[in-house]
Tab-separated table of C-alpha atoms and ligand atoms in Angstrom:
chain	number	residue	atom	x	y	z
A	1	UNK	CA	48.412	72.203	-44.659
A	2	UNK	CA	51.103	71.816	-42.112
A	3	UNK	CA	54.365	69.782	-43.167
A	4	UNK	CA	54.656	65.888	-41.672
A	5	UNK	CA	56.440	62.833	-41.833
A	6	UNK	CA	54.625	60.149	-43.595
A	7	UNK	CA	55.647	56.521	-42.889
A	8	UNK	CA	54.234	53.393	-44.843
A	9	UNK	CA	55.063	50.304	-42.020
A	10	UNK	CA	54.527	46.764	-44.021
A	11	UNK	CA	53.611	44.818	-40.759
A	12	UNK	CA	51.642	46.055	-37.779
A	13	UNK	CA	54.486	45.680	-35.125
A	14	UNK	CA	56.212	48.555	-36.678
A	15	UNK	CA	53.259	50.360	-37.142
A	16	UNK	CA	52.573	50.464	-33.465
A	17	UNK	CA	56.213	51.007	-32.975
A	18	UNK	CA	55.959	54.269	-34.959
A	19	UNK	CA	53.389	55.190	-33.412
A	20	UNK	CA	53.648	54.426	-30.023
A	21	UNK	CA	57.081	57.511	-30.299
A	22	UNK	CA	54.660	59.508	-29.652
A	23	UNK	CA	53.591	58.577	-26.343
A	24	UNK	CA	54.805	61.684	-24.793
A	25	UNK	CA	52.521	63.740	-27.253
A	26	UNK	CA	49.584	61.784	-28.643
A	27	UNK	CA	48.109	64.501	-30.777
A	28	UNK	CA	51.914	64.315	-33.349
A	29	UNK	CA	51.141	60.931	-34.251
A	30	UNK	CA	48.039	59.201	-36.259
A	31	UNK	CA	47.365	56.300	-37.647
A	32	UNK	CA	45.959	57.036	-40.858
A	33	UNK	CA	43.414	54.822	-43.267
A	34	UNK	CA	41.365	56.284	-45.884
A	35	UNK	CA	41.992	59.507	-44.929
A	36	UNK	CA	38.361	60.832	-45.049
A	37	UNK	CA	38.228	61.804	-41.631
A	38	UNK	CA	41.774	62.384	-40.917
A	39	UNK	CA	42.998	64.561	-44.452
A	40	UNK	CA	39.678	66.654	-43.857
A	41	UNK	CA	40.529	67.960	-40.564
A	42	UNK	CA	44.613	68.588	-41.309
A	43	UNK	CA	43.099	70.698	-44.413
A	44	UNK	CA	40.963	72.551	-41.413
A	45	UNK	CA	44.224	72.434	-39.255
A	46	UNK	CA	41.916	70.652	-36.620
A	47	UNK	CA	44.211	68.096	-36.387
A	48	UNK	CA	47.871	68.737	-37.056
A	49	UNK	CA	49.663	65.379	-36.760
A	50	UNK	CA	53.494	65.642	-37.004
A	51	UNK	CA	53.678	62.238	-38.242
A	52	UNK	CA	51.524	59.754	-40.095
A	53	UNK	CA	51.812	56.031	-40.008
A	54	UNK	CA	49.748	54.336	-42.846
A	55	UNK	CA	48.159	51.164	-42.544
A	56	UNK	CA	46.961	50.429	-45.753
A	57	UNK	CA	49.520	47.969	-46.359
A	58	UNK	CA	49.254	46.015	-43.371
A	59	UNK	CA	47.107	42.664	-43.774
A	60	UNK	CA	43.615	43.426	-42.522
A	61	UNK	CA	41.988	44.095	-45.428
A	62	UNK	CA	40.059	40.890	-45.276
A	63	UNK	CA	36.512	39.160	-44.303
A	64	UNK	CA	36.942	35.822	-42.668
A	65	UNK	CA	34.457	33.320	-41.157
A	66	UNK	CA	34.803	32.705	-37.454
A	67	UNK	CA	34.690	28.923	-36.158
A	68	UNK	CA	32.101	29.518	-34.206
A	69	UNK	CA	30.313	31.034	-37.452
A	70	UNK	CA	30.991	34.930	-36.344
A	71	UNK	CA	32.875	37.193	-38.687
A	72	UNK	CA	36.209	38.731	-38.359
A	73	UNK	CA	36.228	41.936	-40.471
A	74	UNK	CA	39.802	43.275	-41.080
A	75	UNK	CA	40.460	47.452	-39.764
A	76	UNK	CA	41.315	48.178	-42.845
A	77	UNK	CA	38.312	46.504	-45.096
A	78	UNK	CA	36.781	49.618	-47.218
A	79	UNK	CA	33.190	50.197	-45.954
A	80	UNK	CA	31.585	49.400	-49.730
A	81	UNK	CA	33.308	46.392	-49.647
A	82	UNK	CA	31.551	45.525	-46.129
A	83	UNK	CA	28.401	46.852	-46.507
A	84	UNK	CA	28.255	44.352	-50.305
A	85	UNK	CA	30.051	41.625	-48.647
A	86	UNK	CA	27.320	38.699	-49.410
A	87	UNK	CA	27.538	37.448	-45.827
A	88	UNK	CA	27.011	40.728	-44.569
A	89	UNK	CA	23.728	41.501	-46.656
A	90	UNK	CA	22.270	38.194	-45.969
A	91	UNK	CA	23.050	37.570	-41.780
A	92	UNK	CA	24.110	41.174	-40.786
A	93	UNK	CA	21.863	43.091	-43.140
A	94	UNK	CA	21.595	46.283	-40.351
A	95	UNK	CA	25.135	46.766	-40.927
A	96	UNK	CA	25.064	46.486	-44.882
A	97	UNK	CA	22.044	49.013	-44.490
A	98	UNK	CA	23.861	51.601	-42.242
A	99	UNK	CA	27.033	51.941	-44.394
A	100	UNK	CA	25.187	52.501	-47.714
A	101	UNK	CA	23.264	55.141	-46.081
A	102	UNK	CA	26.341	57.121	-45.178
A	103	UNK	CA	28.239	59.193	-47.194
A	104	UNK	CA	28.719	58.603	-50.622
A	105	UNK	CA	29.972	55.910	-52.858
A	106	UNK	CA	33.382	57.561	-53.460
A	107	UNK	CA	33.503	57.963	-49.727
A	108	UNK	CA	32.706	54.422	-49.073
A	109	UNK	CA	35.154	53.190	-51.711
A	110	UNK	CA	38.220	54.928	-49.457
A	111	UNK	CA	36.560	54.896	-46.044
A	112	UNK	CA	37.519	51.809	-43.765
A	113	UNK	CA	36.118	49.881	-40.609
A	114	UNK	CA	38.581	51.173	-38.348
A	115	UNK	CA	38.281	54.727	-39.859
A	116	UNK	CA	34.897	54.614	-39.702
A	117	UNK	CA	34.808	53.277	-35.687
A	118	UNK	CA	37.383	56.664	-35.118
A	119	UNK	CA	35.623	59.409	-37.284
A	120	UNK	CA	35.034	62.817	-35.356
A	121	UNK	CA	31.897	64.626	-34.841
A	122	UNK	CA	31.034	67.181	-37.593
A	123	UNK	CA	29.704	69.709	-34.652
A	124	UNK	CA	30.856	72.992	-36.694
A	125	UNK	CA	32.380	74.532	-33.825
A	126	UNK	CA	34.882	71.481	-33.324
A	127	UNK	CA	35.864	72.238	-37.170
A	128	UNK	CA	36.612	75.792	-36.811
A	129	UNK	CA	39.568	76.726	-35.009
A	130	UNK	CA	38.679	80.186	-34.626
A	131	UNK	CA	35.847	78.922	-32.235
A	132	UNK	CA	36.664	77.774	-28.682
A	133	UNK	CA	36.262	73.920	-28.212
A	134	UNK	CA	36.560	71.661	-25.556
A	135	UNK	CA	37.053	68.889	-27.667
A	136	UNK	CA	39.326	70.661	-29.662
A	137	UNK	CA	41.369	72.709	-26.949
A	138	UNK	CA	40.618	71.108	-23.539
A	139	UNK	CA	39.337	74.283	-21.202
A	140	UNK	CA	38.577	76.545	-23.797
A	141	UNK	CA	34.739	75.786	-23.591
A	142	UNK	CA	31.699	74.553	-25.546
A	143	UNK	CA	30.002	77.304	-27.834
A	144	UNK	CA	27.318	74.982	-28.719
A	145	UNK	CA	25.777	74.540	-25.602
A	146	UNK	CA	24.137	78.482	-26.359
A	147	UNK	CA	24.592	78.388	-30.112
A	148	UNK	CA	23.888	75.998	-33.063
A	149	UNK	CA	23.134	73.024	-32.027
A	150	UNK	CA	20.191	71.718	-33.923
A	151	UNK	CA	22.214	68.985	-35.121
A	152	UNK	CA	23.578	67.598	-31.583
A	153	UNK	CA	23.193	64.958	-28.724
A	154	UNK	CA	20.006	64.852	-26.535
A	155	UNK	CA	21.210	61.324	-24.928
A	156	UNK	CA	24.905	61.030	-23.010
A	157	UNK	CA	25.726	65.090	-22.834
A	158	UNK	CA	27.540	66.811	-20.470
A	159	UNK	CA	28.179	70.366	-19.239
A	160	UNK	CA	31.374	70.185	-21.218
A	161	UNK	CA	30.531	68.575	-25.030
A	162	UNK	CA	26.907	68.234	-26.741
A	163	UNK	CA	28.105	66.731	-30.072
A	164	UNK	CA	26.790	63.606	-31.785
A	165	UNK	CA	28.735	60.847	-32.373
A	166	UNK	CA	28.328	60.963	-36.381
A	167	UNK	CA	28.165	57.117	-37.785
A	168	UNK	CA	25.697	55.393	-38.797
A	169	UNK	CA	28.207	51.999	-39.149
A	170	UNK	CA	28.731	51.953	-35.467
A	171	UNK	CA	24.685	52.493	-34.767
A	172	UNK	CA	24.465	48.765	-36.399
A	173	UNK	CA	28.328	47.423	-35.527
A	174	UNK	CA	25.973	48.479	-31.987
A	175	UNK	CA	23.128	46.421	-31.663
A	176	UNK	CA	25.090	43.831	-33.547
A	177	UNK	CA	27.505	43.555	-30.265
A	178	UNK	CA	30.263	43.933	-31.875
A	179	UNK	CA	33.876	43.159	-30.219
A	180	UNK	CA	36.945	45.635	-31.583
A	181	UNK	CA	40.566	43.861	-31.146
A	182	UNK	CA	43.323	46.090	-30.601
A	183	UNK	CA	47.095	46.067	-30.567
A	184	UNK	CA	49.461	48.253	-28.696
A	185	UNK	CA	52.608	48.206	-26.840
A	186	UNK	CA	51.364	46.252	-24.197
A	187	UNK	CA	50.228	43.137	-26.426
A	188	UNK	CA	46.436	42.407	-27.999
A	189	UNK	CA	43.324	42.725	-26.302
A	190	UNK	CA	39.542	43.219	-26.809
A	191	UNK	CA	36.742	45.930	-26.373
A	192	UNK	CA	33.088	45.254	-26.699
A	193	UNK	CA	31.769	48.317	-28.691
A	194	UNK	CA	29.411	49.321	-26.032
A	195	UNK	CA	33.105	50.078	-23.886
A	196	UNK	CA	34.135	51.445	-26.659
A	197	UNK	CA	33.450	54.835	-27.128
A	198	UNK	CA	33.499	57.003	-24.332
A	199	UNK	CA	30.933	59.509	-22.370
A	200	UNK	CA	32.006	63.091	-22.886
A	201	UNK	CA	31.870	63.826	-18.719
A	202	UNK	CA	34.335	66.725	-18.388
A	203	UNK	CA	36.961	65.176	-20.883
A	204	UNK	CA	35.635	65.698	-24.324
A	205	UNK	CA	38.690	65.138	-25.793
A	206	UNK	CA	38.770	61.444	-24.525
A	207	UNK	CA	36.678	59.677	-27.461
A	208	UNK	CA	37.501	56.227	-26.873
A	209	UNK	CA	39.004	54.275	-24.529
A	210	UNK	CA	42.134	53.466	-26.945
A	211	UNK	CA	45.693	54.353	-25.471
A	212	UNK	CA	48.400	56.221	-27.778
A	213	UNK	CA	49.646	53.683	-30.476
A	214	UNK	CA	46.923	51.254	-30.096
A	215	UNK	CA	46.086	49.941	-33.826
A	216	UNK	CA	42.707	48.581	-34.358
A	217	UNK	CA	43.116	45.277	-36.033
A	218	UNK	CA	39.703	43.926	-36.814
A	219	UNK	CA	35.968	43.752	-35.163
A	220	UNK	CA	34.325	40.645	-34.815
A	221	UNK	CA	30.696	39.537	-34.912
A	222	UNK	CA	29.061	36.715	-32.962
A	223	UNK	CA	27.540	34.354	-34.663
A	224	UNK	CA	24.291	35.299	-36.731
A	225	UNK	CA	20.672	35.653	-34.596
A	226	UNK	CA	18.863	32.564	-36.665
A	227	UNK	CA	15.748	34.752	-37.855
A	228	UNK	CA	16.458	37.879	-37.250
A	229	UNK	CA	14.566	40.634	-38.710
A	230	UNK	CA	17.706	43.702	-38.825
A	231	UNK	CA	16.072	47.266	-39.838
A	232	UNK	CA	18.345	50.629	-39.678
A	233	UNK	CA	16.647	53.166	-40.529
A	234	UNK	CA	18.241	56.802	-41.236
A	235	UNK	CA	15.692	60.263	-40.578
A	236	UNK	CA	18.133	63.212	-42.066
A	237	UNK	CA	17.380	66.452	-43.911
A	238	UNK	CA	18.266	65.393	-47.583
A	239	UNK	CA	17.751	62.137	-49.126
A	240	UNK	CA	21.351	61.524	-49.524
A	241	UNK	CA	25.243	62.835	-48.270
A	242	UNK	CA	24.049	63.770	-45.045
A	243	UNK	CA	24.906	62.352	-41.553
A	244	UNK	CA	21.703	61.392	-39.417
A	245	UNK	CA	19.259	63.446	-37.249
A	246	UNK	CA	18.277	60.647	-35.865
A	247	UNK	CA	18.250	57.039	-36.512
A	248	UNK	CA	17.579	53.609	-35.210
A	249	UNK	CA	19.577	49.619	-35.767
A	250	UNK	CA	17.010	46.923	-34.730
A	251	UNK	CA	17.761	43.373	-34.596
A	252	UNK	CA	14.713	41.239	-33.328
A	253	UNK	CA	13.535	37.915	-33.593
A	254	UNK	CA	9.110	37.177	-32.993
A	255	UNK	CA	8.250	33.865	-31.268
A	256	UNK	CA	4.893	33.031	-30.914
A	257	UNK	CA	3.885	36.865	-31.842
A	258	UNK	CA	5.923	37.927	-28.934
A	259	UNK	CA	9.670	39.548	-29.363
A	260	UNK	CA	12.079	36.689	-27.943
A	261	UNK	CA	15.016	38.484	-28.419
A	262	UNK	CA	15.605	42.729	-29.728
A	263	UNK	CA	18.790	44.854	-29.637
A	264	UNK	CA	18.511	48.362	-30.741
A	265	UNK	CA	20.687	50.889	-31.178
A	266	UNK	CA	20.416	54.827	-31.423
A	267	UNK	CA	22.663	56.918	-33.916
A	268	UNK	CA	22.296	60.850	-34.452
A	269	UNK	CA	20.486	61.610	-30.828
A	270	UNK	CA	23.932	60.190	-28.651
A	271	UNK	CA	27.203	61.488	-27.690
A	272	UNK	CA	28.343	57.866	-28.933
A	273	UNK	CA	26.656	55.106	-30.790
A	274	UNK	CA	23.688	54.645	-28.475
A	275	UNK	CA	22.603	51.207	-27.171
A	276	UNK	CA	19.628	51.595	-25.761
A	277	UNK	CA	19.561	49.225	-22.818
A	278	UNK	CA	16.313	50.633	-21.857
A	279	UNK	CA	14.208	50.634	-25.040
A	280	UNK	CA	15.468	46.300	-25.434
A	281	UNK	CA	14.068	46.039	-21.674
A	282	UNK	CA	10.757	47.423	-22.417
A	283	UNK	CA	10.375	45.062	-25.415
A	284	UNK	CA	11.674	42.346	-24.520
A	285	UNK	CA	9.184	39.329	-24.001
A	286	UNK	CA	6.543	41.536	-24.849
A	287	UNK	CA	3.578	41.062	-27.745
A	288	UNK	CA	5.117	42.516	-30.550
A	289	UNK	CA	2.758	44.920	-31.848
A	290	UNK	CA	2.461	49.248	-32.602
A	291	UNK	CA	2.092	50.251	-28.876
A	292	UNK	CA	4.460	48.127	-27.457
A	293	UNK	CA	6.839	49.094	-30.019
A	294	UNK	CA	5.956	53.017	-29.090
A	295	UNK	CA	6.563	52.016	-25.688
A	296	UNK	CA	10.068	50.961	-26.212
A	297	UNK	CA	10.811	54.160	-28.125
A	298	UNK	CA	9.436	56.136	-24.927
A	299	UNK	CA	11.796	54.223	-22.394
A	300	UNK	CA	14.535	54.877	-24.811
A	301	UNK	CA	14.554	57.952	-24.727
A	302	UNK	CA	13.136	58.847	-21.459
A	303	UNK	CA	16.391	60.240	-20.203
A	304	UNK	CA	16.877	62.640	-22.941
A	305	UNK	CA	18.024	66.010	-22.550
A	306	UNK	CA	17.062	68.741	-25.403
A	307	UNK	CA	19.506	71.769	-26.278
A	308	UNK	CA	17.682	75.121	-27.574
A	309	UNK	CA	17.725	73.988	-30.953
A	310	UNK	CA	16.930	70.230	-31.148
A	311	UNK	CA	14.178	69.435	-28.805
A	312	UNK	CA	11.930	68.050	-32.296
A	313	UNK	CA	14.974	64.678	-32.284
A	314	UNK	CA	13.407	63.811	-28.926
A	315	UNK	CA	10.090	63.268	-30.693
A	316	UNK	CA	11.824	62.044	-34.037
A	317	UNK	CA	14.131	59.632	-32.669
A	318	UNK	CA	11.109	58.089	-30.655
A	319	UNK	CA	9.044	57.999	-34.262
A	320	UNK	CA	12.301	56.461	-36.283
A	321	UNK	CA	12.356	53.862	-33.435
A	322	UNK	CA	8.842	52.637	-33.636
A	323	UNK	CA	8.801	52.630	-37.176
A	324	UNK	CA	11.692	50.689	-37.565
A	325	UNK	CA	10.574	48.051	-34.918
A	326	UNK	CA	7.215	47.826	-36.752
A	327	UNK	CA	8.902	47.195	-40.446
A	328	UNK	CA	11.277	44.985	-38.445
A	329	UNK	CA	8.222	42.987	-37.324
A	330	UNK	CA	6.801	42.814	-40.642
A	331	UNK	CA	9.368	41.118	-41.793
B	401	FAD	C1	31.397	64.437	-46.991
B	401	FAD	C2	31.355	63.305	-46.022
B	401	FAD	C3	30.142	62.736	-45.682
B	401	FAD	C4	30.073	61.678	-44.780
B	401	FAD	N1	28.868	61.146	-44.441
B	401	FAD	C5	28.804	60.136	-43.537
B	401	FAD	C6	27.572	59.583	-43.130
B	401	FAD	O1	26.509	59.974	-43.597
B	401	FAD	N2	27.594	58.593	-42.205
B	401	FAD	C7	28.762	58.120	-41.672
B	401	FAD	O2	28.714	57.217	-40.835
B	401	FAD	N3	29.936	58.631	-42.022
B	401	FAD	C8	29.980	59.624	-42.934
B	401	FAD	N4	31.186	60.157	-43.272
B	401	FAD	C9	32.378	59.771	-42.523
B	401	FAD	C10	33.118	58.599	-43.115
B	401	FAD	O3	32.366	57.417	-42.909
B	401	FAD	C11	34.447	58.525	-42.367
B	401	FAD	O4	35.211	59.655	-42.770
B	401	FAD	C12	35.217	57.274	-42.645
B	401	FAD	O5	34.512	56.147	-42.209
B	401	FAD	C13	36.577	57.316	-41.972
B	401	FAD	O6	37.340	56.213	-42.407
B	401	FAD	P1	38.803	56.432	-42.999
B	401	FAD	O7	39.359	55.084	-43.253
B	401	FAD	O8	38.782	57.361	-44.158
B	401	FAD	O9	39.494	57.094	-41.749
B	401	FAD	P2	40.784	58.035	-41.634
B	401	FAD	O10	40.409	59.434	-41.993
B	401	FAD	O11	41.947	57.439	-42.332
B	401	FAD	O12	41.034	57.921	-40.074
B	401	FAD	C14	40.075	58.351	-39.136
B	401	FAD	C15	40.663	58.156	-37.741
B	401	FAD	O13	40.877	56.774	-37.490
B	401	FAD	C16	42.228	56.526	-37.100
B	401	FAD	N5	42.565	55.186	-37.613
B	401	FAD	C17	42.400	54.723	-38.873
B	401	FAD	N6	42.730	53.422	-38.940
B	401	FAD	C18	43.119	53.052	-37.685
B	401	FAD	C19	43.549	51.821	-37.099
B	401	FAD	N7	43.651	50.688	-37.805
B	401	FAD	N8	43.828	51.797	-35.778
B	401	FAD	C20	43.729	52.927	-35.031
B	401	FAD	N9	43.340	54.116	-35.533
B	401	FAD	C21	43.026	54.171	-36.845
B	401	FAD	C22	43.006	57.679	-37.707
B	401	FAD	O14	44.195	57.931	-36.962
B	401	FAD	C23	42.018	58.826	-37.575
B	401	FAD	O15	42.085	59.366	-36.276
B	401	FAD	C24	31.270	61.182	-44.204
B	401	FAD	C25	32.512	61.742	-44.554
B	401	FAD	C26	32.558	62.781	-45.459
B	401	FAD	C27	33.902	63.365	-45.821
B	402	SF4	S1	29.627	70.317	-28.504
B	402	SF4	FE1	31.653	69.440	-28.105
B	402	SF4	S2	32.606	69.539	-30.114
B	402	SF4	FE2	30.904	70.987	-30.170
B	402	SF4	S3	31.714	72.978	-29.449
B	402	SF4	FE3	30.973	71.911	-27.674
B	402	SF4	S4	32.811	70.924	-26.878
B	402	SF4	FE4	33.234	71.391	-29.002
C-alpha cells in the first residue's frame, strides 16, 4: 500500500478543515470510518488517498429520538449497533432487516452509517486497475458493458457505467425517506436520500452529490408509519456474505383491505438505491392482493434495461418484489 498521512481530528470543524486542503485534488483526501470500504480499495490501489482524516472520534456515534418522534442516527453509529438498536427493530424493522443481511458480523461490528451510505460498487472491473474504468479513470471506458456483467444494473445505466449500487442499508434508509445532514465549508445542510446518490449519465465518477470535504454527520428518519408492515427481502447466490442480485424494502400500511400508503425500494437491479416511484403509483389505493402486487412489480421495472449477462434480474427483481409485498401484507 501506498504511504499517507493519517490525521485523528477530535471535533468535526477540523475534520472538514483537513479535509477540505484538498479541494484542489479531491481524490488525496478521505474521510475515513470503518475502513471496510476505504482500506479494501488502498490494498487494491483503487483508491490512493494521500491523506486520511478519521472520524471515529468525533461525536456521532449516537441514536437519539427526534421531537417530532423521528430518529437521528449519528455517521459514525456501527451498522450492528443500528440494525439491534430496539427502536430500530420495532418502528424501522426494513432497516434492521437490510443491515443484518449484509456482510458479516465482523463487518457490521466496524462498518458505519456514513460508510455504509459511501461504499463503492464491487463491479470487478472498477477493482482492478489493470482494467480500463470509467469510474475509476474518467475516459478510459466501461469493459463491462461487453464483458461480465451478470452481477450489474438493469435500472438507471448509461452508455458510460452499468454497475450496481451495492447496499442493501440504503435499499431500506430508501423507502424509509431518509434525510442525510452534511457539513462542509460552506456551513450544514440537508439531502433527502432519493438526491442523494447520483445517476451515472456520462460522469461515473460523480457518486453523490457531496462536494470535497463535506462530512456526513447523521441521517434522520421521520417519524414512524403507525402500522406499517416493513419487509426487505434479499435474492443472492449464497445464503450468506454476498451482496444482492436483487432485492426489494417495502413499507405499507392496509386500510380496509386496500394499501393506504406503500414505499418500496429496489437494491441490486439500480445504479443507486432504487426508489421505485412507479411500482408505489401502481399500488397505491389499490386492493391489496397477489395480482395487484405483481402489477406493481411490472411498473417497477418496466423501464429496465438488460446487459448480455443479467437479463434473468429483470424477471427476479419483479418476483422478490411481489413476494415481499405479499409477506408484507400478511403481516
Ligand atoms: C467482504 C464484504 C462483504 C460485504 N457485504 C455487504 C453486503 O452484503 N451488503 C452491504 O450493504 N454491504 C456489504 N459490504 C460493504 C460494507 O457494508 C461497507 O464496506 C461499509 O458499510 C462501509 O462502512 P465503513 O464505515 O467501513 O466505511 P469506510 O471504508 O471507512 O468509508 C467508506 C467511504 O465513506 C467515506 N466516509 C466515511 N465516513 C464519512 C463521513 N462521516 N462523511 C463523509 N464521508 C465519509 C470514506 O471517505 C469512504 O469513501 C461488504 C463489505 C465487505 C468487505
Ligand atoms: S460498469 Fe462502471 S464501474 Fe464497471 S467497468 Fe463500467 S464504468 Fe467501471
Amino acid at each position: 500500500m501506498h504511504n499517507f498521512e493519517f490525521i485523528r481530528p477530535q471535533n468535526a470543524a477540523a475534520a472538514i478543515t483537513a479535509a477540505a486542503q484538498a479541494k484542489a485534488a479531491p481524490a488525496e483526501t478521505r474521510f475515513i470510518a470503518g475502513g471496510t470500504t476505504l482500506i479494501d480499495l488502498m490494498k487494491l490501489e483503487v483508491e490512493t488517498p494521500e491523506r486520511l482524516v478519521d472520524v471515529n472520534r468525533l461525536p456521532f456515534d449516537k441514536i437519539e429520538d427526534l421531537p417530532d418522534g423521528g430518529l437521528k442516527i449519528g455517521a459514525t453509529v456501527r451498522n450492528s449497533d443500528l440494525a439491534n438498536h430496539s427502536q430500530v427493530k420495532r418502528d424501522y424493522s426494513v432497516l434492521s432487516q437490510a443491515i443484518l443481511s449484509g456482510a458479516s458480523g465482523q463487518i457490521r461490528n466496524m462498518a458505519t452509517t456514513a460508510g455504509n451510505l459511501l461504499q463503492r460498487t464491487r463491479c470487478m472491473y472498477f477493482r482492478d486497475t489493470a482494467m480500463p474504468c470509467n469510474k475509476r479513470e474518467p475516459g478510459t471506458g466501461c469493459p463491462a458493458i461487453t464483458g461480465a456483467n451478470r452481477t450489474l444494473a438493469i435500472l438507471g445505466t448509461s452508455d458510460h457505467c452499468i454497475a450496481t449500487n451495492p447496499s442493501d442499508m440504503c435499499v431500506a434508509m430508501a423507502a424509509l425517506e431518509a434525510v442525510i445532514h452534511v457539513e462542509g465549508t460552506k456551513g450544514a445542510r440537508t439531502i433527502a436520500i432519493r438526491d442523494f446518490h447520483l445517476l451515472p449519465g456520462s460522469t461515473p465518477h460523480r457518486e453523490t452529490v457531496l462536494e470535497p470535504g463535506d462530512l456526513i454527520t447523521y441521517v434522520t428518519l421521520p417519524p414512524p408509519r403507525t402500522g406499517s408492515r416493513q419487509v426487505y427481502l434479499k435474492l443472492r447466490d449464497r445464503a450468506s456474505y454476498e451482496f444482492a442480485l436483487a432485492s426489494a424494502a417495502v413499507v405499507m400500511t392496509i386500510a380496509g383491505g386496500a394499501v393506504s400508503y406503500v414505499r418500496i425500494a429496489l437494491g441490486g437491479v439500480g445504479t443507486k438505491p432504487w426508489r421505485s416511484l412507479e411500482a408505489e403509483a401502481a399500488l397505491a389505493g389499490k386492493p391489496a392482493n397477489a395480482a395487484n402486487f405483481r402489477l406493481a412489480a411490472e411498473a417497477g421495472l418496466r423501464n429496465a434495461k438488460p446487459q448480455s449477462e443479467n437479463k434473468f434480474k429483470i424477471e427476479l427483481a419483479k418476483r422478490c418484489l411481489t413476494h415481499a409485498l405479499k409477506t408484507a401484507a400478511q403481516g
